[in-house]
PDB file of C-alpha atoms and ligand atoms in Angstrom:
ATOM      1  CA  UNK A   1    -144.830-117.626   8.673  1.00  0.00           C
ATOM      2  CA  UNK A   2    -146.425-119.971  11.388  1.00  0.00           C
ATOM      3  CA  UNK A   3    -146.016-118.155  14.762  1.00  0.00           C
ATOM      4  CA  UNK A   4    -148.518-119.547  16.662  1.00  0.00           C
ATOM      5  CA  UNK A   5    -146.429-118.575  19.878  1.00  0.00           C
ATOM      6  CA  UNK A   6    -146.847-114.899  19.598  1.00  0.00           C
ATOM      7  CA  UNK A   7    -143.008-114.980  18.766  1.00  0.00           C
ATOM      8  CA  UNK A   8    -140.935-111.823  19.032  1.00  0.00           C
ATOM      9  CA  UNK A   9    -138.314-110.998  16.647  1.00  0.00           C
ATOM     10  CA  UNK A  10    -135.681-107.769  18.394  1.00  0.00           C
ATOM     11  CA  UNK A  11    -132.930-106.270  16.402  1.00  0.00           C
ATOM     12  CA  UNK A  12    -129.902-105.464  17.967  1.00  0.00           C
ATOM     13  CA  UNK A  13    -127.101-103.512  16.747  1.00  0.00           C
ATOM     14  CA  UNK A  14    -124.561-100.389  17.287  1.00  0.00           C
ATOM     15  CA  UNK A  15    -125.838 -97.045  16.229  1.00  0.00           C
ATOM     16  CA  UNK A  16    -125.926 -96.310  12.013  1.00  0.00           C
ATOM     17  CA  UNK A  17    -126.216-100.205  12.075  1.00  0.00           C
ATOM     18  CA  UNK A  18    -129.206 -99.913   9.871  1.00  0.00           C
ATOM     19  CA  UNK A  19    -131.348-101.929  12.118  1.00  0.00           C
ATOM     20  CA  UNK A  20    -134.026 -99.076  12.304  1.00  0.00           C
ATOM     21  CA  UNK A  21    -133.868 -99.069   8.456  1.00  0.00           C
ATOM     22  CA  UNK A  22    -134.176-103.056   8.432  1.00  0.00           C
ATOM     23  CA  UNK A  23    -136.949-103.465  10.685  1.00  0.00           C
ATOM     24  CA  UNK A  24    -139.852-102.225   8.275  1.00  0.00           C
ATOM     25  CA  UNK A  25    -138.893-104.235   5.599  1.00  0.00           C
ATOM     26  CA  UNK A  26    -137.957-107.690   7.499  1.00  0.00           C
ATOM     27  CA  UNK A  27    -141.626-107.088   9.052  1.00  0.00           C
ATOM     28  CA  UNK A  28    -143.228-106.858   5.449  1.00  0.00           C
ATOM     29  CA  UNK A  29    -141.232-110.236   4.374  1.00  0.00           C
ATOM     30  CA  UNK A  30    -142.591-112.068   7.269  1.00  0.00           C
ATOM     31  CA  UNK A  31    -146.249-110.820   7.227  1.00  0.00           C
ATOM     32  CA  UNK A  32    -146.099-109.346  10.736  1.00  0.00           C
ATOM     33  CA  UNK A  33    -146.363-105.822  11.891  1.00  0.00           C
ATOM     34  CA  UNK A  34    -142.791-103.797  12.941  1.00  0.00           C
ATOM     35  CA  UNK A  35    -143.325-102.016  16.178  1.00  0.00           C
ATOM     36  CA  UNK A  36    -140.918 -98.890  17.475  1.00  0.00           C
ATOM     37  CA  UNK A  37    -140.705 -98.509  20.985  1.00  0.00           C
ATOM     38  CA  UNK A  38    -139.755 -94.864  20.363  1.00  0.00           C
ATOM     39  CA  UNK A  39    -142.802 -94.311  18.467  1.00  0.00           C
ATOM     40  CA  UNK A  40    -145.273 -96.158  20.859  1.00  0.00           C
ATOM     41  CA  UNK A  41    -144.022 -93.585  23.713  1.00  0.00           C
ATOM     42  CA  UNK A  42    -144.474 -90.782  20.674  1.00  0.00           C
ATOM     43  CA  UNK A  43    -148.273 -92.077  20.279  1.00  0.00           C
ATOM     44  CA  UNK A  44    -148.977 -92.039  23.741  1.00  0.00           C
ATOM     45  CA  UNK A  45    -147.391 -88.700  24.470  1.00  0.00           C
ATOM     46  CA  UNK A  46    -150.243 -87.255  21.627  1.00  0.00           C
ATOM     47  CA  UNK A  47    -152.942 -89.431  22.873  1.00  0.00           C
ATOM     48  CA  UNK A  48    -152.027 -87.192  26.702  1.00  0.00           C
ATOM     49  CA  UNK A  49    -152.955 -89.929  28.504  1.00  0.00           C
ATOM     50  CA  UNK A  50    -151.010 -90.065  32.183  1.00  0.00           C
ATOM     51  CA  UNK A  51    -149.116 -92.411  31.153  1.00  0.00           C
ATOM     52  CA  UNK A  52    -147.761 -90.079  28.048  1.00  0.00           C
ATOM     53  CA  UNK A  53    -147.474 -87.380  30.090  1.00  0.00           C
ATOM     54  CA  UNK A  54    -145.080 -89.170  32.612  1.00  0.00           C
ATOM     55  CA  UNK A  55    -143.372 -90.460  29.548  1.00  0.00           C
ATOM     56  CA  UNK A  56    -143.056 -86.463  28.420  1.00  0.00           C
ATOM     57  CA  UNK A  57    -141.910 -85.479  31.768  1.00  0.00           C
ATOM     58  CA  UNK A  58    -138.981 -87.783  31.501  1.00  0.00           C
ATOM     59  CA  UNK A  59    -138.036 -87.159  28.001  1.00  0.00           C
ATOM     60  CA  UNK A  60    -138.063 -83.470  28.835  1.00  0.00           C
ATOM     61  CA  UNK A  61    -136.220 -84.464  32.219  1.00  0.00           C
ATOM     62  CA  UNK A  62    -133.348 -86.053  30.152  1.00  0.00           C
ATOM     63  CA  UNK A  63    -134.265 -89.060  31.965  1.00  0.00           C
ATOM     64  CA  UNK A  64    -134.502 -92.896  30.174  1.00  0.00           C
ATOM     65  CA  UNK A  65    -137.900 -93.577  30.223  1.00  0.00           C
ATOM     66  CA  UNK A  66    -138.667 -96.766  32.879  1.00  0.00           C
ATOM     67  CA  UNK A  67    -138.084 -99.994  31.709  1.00  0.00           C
ATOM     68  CA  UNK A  68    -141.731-100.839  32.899  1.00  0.00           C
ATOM     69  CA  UNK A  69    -143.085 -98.057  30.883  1.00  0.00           C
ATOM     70  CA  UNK A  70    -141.584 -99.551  27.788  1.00  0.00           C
ATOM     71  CA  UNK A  71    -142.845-103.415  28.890  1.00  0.00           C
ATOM     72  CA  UNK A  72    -146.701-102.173  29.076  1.00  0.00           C
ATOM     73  CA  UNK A  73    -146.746-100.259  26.061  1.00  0.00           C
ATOM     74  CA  UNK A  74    -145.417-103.306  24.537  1.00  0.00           C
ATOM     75  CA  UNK A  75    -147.682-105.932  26.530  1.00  0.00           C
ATOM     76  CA  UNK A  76    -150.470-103.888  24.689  1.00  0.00           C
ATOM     77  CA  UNK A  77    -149.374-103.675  21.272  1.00  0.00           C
ATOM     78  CA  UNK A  78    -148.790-107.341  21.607  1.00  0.00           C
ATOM     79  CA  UNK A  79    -152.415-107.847  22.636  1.00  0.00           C
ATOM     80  CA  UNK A  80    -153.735-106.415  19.359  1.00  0.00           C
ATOM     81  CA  UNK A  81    -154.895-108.996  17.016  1.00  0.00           C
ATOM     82  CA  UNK A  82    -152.628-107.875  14.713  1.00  0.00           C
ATOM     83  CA  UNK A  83    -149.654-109.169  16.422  1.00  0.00           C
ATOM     84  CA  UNK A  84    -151.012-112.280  16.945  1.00  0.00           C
ATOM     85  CA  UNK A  85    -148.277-114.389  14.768  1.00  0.00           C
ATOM     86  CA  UNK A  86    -145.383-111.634  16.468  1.00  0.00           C
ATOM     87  CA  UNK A  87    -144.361-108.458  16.284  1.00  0.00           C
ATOM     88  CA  UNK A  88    -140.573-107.107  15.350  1.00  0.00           C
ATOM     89  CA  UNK A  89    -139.579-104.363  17.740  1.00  0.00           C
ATOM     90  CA  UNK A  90    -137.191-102.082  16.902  1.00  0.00           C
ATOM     91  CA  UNK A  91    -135.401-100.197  20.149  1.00  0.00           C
ATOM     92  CA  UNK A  92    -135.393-102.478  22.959  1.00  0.00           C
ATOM     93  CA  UNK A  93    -134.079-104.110  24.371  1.00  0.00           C
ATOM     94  CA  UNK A  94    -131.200-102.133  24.995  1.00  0.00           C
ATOM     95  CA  UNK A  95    -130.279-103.403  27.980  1.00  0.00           C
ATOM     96  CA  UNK A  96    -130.069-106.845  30.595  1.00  0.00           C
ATOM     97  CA  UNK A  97    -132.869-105.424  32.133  1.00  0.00           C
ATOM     98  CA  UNK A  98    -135.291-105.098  29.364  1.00  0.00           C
ATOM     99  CA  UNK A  99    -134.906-108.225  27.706  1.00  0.00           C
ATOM    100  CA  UNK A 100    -135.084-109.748  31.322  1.00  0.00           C
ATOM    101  CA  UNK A 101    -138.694-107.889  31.339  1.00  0.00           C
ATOM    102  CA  UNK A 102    -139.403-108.745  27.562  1.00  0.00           C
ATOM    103  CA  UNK A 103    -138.973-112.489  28.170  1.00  0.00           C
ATOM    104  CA  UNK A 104    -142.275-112.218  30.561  1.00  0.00           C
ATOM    105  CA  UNK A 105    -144.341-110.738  27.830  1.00  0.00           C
ATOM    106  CA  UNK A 106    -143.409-112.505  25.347  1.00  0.00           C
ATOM    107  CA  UNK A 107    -141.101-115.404  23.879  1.00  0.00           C
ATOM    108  CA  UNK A 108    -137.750-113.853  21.914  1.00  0.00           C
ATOM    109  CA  UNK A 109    -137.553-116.359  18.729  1.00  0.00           C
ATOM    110  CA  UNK A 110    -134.961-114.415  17.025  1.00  0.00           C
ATOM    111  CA  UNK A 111    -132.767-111.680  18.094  1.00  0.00           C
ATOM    112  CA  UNK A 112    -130.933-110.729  15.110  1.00  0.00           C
ATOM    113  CA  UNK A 113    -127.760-108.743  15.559  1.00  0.00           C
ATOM    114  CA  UNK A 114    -126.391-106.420  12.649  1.00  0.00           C
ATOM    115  CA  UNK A 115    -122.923-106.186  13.219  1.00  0.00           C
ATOM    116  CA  UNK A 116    -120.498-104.158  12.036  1.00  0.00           C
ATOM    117  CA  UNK A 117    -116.945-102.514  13.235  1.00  0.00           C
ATOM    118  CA  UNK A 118    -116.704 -99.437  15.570  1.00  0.00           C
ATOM    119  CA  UNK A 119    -114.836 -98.018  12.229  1.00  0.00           C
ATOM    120  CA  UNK A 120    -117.655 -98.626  10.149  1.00  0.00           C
ATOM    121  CA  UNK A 121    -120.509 -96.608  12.883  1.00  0.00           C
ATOM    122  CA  UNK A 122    -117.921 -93.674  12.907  1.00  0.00           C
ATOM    123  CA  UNK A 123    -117.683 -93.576   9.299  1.00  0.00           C
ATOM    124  CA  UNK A 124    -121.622 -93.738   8.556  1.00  0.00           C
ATOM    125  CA  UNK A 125    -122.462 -91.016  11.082  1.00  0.00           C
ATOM    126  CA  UNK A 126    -119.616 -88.849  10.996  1.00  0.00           C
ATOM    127  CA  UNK A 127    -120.473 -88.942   7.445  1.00  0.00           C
ATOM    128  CA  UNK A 128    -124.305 -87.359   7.867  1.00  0.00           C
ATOM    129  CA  UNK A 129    -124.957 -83.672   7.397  1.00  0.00           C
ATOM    130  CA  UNK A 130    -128.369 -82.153   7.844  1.00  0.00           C
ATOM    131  CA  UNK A 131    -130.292 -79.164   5.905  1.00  0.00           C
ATOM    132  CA  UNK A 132    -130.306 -76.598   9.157  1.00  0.00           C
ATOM    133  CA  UNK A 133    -133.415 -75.127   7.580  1.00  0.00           C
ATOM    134  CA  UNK A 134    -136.192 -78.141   6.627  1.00  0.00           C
ATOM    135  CA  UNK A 135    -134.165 -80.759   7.918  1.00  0.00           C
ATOM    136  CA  UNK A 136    -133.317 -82.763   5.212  1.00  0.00           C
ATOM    137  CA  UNK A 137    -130.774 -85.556   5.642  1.00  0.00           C
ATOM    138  CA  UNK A 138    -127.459 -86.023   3.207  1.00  0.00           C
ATOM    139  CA  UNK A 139    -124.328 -87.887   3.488  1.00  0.00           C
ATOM    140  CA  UNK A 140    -120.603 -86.782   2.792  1.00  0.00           C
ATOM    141  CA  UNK A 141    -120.329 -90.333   0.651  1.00  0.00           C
ATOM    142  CA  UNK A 142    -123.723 -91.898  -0.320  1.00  0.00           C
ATOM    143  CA  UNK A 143    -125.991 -88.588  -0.520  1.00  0.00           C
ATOM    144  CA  UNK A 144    -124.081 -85.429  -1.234  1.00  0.00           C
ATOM    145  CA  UNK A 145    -126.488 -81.859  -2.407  1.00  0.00           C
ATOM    146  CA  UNK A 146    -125.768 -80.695  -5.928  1.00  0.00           C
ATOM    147  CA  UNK A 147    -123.459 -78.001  -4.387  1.00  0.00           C
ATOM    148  CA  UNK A 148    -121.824 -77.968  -1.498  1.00  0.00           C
ATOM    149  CA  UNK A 149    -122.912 -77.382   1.772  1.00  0.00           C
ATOM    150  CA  UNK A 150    -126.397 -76.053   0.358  1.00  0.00           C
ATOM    151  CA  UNK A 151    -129.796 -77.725   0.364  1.00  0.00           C
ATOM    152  CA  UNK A 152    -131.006 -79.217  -2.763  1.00  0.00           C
ATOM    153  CA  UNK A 153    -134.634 -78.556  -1.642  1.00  0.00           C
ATOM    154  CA  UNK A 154    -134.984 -75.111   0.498  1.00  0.00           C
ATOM    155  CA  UNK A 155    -131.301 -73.589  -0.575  1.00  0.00           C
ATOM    156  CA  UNK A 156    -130.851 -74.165   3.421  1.00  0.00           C
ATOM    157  CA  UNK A 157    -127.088 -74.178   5.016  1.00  0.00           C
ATOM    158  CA  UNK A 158    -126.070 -77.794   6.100  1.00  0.00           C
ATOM    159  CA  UNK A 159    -124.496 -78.739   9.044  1.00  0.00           C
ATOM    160  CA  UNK A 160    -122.899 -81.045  10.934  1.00  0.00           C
ATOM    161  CA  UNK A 161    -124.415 -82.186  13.846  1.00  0.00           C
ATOM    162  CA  UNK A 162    -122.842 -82.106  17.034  1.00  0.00           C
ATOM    163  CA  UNK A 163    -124.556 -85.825  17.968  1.00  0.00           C
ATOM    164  CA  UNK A 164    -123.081 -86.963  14.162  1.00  0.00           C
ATOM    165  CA  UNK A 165    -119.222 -85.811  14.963  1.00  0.00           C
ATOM    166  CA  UNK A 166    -116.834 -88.798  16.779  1.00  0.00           C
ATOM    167  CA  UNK A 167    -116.570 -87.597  19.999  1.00  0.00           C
ATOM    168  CA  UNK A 168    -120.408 -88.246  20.721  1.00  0.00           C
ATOM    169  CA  UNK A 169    -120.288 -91.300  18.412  1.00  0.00           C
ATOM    170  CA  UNK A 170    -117.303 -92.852  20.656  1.00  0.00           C
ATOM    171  CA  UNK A 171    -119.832 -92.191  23.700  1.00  0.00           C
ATOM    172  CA  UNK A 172    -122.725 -93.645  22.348  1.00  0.00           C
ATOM    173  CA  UNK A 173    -120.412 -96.879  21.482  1.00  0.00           C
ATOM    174  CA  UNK A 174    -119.303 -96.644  24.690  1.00  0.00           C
ATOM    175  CA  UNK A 175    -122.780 -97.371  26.287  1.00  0.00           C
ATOM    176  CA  UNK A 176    -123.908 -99.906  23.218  1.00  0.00           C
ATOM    177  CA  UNK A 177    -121.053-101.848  24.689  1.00  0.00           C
ATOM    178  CA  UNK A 178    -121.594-101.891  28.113  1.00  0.00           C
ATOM    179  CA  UNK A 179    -125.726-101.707  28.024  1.00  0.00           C
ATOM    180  CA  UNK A 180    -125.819-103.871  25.372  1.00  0.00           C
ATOM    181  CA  UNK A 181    -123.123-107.041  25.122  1.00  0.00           C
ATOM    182  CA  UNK A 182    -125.043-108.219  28.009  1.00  0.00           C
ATOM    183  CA  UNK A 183    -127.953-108.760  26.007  1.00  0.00           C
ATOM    184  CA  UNK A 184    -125.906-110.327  23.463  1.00  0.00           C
ATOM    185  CA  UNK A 185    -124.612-112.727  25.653  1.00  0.00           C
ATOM    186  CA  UNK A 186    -127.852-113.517  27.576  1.00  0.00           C
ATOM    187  CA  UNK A 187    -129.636-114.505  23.676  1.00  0.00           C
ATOM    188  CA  UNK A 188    -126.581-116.383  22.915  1.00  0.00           C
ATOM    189  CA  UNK A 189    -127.056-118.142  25.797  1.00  0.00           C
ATOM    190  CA  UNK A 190    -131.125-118.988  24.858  1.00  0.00           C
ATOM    191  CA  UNK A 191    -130.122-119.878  20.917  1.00  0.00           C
ATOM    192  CA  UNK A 192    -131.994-116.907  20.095  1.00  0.00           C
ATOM    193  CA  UNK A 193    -128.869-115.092  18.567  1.00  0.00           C
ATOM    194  CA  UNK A 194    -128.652-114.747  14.641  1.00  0.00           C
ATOM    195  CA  UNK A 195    -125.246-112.831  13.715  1.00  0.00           C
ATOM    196  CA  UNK A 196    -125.313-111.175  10.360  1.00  0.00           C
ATOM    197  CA  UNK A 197    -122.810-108.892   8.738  1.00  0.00           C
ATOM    198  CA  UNK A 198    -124.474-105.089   8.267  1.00  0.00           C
ATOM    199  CA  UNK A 199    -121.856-104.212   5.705  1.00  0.00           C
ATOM    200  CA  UNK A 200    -123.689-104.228   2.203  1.00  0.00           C
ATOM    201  CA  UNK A 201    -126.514-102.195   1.021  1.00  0.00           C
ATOM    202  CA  UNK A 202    -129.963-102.256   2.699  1.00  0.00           C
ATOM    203  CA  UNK A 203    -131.763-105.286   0.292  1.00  0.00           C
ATOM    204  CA  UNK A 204    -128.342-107.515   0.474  1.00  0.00           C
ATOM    205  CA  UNK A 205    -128.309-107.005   4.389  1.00  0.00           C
ATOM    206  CA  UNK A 206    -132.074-107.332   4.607  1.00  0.00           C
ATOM    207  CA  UNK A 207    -131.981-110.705   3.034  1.00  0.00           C
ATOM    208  CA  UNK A 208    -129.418-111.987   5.124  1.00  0.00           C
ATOM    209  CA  UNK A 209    -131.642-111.520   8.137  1.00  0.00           C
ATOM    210  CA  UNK A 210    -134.357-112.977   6.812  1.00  0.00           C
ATOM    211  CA  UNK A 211    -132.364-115.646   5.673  1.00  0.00           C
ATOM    212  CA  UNK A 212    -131.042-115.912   9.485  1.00  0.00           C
ATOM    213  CA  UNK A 213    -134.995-115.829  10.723  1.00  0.00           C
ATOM    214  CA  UNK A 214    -135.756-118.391   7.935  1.00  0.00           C
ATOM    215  CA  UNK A 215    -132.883-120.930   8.764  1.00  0.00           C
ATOM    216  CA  UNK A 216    -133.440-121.018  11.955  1.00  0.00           C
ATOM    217  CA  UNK A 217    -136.953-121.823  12.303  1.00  0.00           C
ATOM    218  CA  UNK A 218    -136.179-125.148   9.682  1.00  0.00           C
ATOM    219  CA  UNK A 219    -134.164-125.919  12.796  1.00  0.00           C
ATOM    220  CA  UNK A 220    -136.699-125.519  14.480  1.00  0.00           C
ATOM    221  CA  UNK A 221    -139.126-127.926  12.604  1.00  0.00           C
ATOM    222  CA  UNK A 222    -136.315-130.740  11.604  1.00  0.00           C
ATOM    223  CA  UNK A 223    -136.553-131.147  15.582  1.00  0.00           C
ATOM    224  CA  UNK A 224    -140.738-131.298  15.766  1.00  0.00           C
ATOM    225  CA  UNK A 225    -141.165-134.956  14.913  1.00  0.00           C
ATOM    226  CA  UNK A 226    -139.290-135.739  18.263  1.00  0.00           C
ATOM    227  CA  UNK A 227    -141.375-133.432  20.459  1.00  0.00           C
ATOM    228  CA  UNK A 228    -144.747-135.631  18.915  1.00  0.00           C
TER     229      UNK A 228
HETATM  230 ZN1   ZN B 301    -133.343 -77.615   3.228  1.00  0.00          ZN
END
């Protein structure tokens, strides 16, 4: 893909949307590297630099970390000559705020919403279990261990997460709605929004948003021979 723009693709969507899961792959498709904001504020906590450290201090604080914080770490990834045709960023923005930031760093081609009903997040989440011993992940429907409630791998007990039961679920939908709509709303606004439905399995809702990304841009060049 032609991105001579240093084009950003974001993916937006309610928790167990499967954006985080989608992001890797999409990147691969396009030819462009996928870029976690969590795991850029990981790599500079290891690296110790001041910066990581502040960024520790908060996440140990319980505090967001500053929207400004997460615009420089991206303003240098993007400067990498790897991300010279775009990057796809998984994680922000999750609010007004940060894509208000983004926009100065960058240009937002596509911001590709996976969408699916409250019912559906509740139903994903609710539905994950977790080996208390090593850690490994299973799920009630999709990915149950040979016998119940006992790790396939260590012979571990699994639980139930406290952050996986509805109570916390409803909260974090809560915020997705108000941090987030507004973001919705603002790329709607630019003609940046692609809407796909997240219900499917991961390769049948992976093509539809590179289907999205891929429509759009023929838009895009039907309307060149105007411009010159
Ligand atoms: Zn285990």
């Amino acid at each position: 893909m032609k991105n001579p723009h240093r084009e950003v693709i974001v993916l937006i969507g309610k928790p167990g949307s499967g954006k985080g899961t989608q992001a890797e792959p999409l990147a691969k498709a396009l030819g462009i590297p996928f870029v976690s904001t969590g795991k850029l504020m990981r790599e500079e906590i290891k690296k110790g630099t001041p910066l990581g450290k502040s960024i520790a201090a908060d996440v140990a604080a319980g505090k967001l970390v500053d929207n400004k914080i997460t615009a420089l770490l991206l303003k240098r990834r993007l400067n990498k000559p790897d991300a010279k045709d775009g990057i796809i960023i998984d994680g922000s923005p999750r609010d007004l705020e940060q894509a208000l930031i983004l926009d100065r760093i960058a240009h937002v081609a596509h911001a590709i919403l996976i969408s699916i009903t409250d019912h559906e997040v509740i139903r994903r989440i609710s539905g994950r279990r977790i080996c208390s011993r090593c850690g490994r992940n299973y799920h009630i429907e999709a990915n149950r261990p040979k016998v119940d409630n006992v790790c396939d791998v260590c012979g571990g007990r699994i639980i139930h997460r406290d952050d996986d039961k509805p109570k916390i679920i409803k909260e974090r939908l809560k915020s997705y709605r108000e941090d987030t709509i507004p973001v919705l709303h603002y790329y709607r606004r630019l003609r940046a929004l692609r809407r796909i439905d997240g219900l499917g399995g991961i390769k049948e809702v992976g093509k539809r948003a590179l289907n999205a990304i891929l429509e759009s841009d023929k838009g895009l060049k039907f309307h060149e021979p105007r411009n010159g």
